Amino acid sequence: MKTILVPMPKNDSLIAQVRSLYYSLKGVGESEEVVFDLSKITWAHPLLLLPLSVSSIEKNKSIFNEKCGINGYLDCIQFPGGINNVSDFELWVQKYKNYIPVSILKREALEERGRLESQFLSLVYNSLQADFMGVRSGIYYPITELVSNVFDHSQSSQAYIFAQMYPKKNYLDICIVDGGRGLRKTYYEEKGLNLSHADAITEAMNGNSAKKQKDRGFGLHTSRNMVCQGLKGQFMLVTGNALLISDENSNRLFPLPGFNWSGVIIAYRIPKPSAEFDYTQYIE
Amino acid sequence: MNIFSKTINIDLSKDLAQVVSSRDLVVDLESKLAKLPNKKINLDFTNIIFVSRSAAHELILMQERLSEKFLKRKLVNFVNMNEDIKNLINHIAKANPEREVFRFNVKKVDTANFLK
């Protein structure tokens, strides 16, 4: 079985996290048995950790972290296994107070899923400690829309969510991942469109829903706008072999040669809000 | 007054959660409401703190579908919404499906620099 040493990100930036993720997964087959060795990791953010967690749960990969410098932190966030029910989530929060665990929303467990998502959102909002009018909606909107997209489009049986507030650095990282069919396959199967992964991202960000009904397709680009324009954050989306990096001033698409993520990885970072926020400006 | 004409109040936070997020949760709710004998249903949003745009859209569609049924038609009212949710529902209900084409300006970039 192949062992892959996960490279330590060069710095805290989201770009550094995705670069490390790229070199970890590059050339690895979808169901190839692989061990991810985290012994070089002394610090990691949700964008690196959550896809590795999903890989270990869904894609026949294992995690080796016995010599990892952040074992204590990984235990506190229930990495890589995650939590998938409300009662375990509540117990976890009681025990670990300020740590948000990797959370798994299961498609079929509708009521449990709804309540778990509510608890997760509440914990994320409370961790921010930014009690300004409208901030809660600004935090809840992108997460709920992006999770909804997993269950509307991906055909995945679960959505994975994780977040971490960094009080000393004054920003919040959020990551939402699925291991489903991805944007390209969705457009092909639903609309017969033969697109590259990069073009599928553009299609989705243009608001062209894979669903036939009118008045669909708002969730992704309005979430991106809310994060980047509204909350002055940075937004990333990975699907297949393509990566979108968005901020207030630009949207850039990068090819990721030799890399393939079958579903969608979305990660964004927002500075801690310091004023009221009107999320309705970003809803269409 | 028989049960068919009696209005039933459904506490949405008990049937769903305090945050109404995904469309399929609303679709599941619709199947439960369709089975009720009551013709008039109040969906009570008292303890709902947030509704996603997707779920709000699906709630409006659900309301329309249940009111347009030939047999077992139901009148569903949304009650006790907070201001944000009320504004969101009103906004979506007024939205024009023939909307402006949104153009996402994106630049394709060579990966070489990014991967260093």
mmCIF file of N, CA and C in Angstrom, chain A residues 93 97-98 100 118-131 135-136 139-140 165 172 272:
data_model
loop_
_atom_site.group_PDB
_atom_site.id
_atom_site.type_symbol
_atom_site.label_atom_id
_atom_site.label_comp_id
_atom_site.label_asym_id
_atom_site.label_seq_id
_atom_site.Cartn_x
_atom_site.Cartn_y
_atom_site.Cartn_z
ATOM 1 N N VAL A 93 -19.635 18.892 22.143
ATOM 2 C CA VAL A 93 -19.548 20.327 22.458
ATOM 3 C C VAL A 93 -19.390 20.530 23.966
ATOM 4 N N LYS A 97 -15.965 22.050 24.270
ATOM 5 C CA LYS A 97 -16.359 23.456 24.346
ATOM 6 C C LYS A 97 -16.190 24.231 23.042
ATOM 7 N N ASN A 98 -14.985 24.710 22.756
ATOM 8 C CA ASN A 98 -14.803 25.652 21.659
ATOM 9 C C ASN A 98 -14.393 25.007 20.343
ATOM 10 N N ILE A 100 -15.097 22.924 17.015
ATOM 11 C CA ILE A 100 -16.189 22.510 16.127
ATOM 12 C C ILE A 100 -15.773 21.186 15.498
ATOM 13 N N SER A 118 -28.333 22.599 12.087
ATOM 14 C CA SER A 118 -28.677 23.756 12.923
ATOM 15 C C SER A 118 -27.676 23.921 14.063
ATOM 16 N N GLN A 119 -27.325 22.805 14.691
ATOM 17 C CA GLN A 119 -26.363 22.860 15.807
ATOM 18 C C GLN A 119 -24.996 23.332 15.317
ATOM 19 N N PHE A 120 -24.589 22.821 14.170
ATOM 20 C CA PHE A 120 -23.296 23.200 13.594
ATOM 21 C C PHE A 120 -23.263 24.705 13.315
ATOM 22 N N LEU A 121 -24.316 25.193 12.679
ATOM 23 C CA LEU A 121 -24.388 26.615 12.335
ATOM 24 C C LEU A 121 -24.326 27.477 13.588
ATOM 25 N N SER A 122 -25.051 27.061 14.594
ATOM 26 C CA SER A 122 -25.082 27.818 15.843
ATOM 27 C C SER A 122 -23.691 27.871 16.468
ATOM 28 N N LEU A 123 -22.992 26.739 16.438
ATOM 29 C CA LEU A 123 -21.649 26.673 17.018
ATOM 30 C C LEU A 123 -20.680 27.566 16.238
ATOM 31 N N VAL A 124 -20.798 27.550 14.928
ATOM 32 C CA VAL A 124 -19.920 28.393 14.091
ATOM 33 C C VAL A 124 -20.176 29.867 14.393
ATOM 34 N N TYR A 125 -21.455 30.236 14.420
ATOM 35 C CA TYR A 125 -21.800 31.640 14.677
ATOM 36 C C TYR A 125 -21.307 32.072 16.057
ATOM 37 N N ASN A 126 -21.513 31.227 17.043
ATOM 38 C CA ASN A 126 -21.081 31.572 18.408
ATOM 39 C C ASN A 126 -19.557 31.681 18.506
ATOM 40 N N SER A 127 -18.848 30.887 17.727
ATOM 41 C CA SER A 127 -17.381 30.921 17.790
ATOM 42 C C SER A 127 -16.853 32.249 17.248
ATOM 43 N N LEU A 128 -17.630 32.861 16.382
ATOM 44 C CA LEU A 128 -17.213 34.120 15.754
ATOM 45 C C LEU A 128 -17.249 35.281 16.744
ATOM 46 N N GLN A 129 -18.173 35.239 17.682
ATOM 47 C CA GLN A 129 -18.364 36.314 18.671
ATOM 48 C C GLN A 129 -18.439 37.677 17.981
ATOM 49 N N ALA A 130 -19.292 37.742 16.982
ATOM 50 C CA ALA A 130 -19.504 39.011 16.260
ATOM 51 C C ALA A 130 -21.004 39.266 16.253
ATOM 52 N N ASP A 131 -21.466 39.808 17.345
ATOM 53 C CA ASP A 131 -22.908 39.905 17.556
ATOM 54 C C ASP A 131 -23.487 41.173 16.941
ATOM 55 N N VAL A 135 -25.212 39.541 10.886
ATOM 56 C CA VAL A 135 -24.029 38.685 10.705
ATOM 57 C C VAL A 135 -24.434 37.215 10.705
ATOM 58 N N ARG A 136 -25.365 36.853 11.579
ATOM 59 C CA ARG A 136 -25.808 35.453 11.616
ATOM 60 C C ARG A 136 -26.296 35.001 10.242
ATOM 61 N N ILE A 139 -23.492 34.419 7.847
ATOM 62 C CA ILE A 139 -22.771 33.159 8.092
ATOM 63 C C ILE A 139 -23.623 31.981 7.637
ATOM 64 N N TYR A 140 -24.896 32.007 7.957
ATOM 65 C CA TYR A 140 -25.777 30.867 7.674
ATOM 66 C C TYR A 140 -26.059 30.698 6.188
ATOM 67 N N MET A 165 -12.600 28.780 13.753
ATOM 68 C CA MET A 165 -12.373 30.205 13.993
ATOM 69 C C MET A 165 -10.971 30.372 14.548
ATOM 70 N N LEU A 172 -12.347 33.306 10.040
ATOM 71 C CA LEU A 172 -13.098 32.048 10.154
ATOM 72 C C LEU A 172 -12.933 31.276 8.850
ATOM 73 N N LYS A 272 -13.266 38.316 10.586
ATOM 74 C CA LYS A 272 -14.312 38.454 11.605
ATOM 75 C C LYS A 272 -15.084 39.745 11.342
#
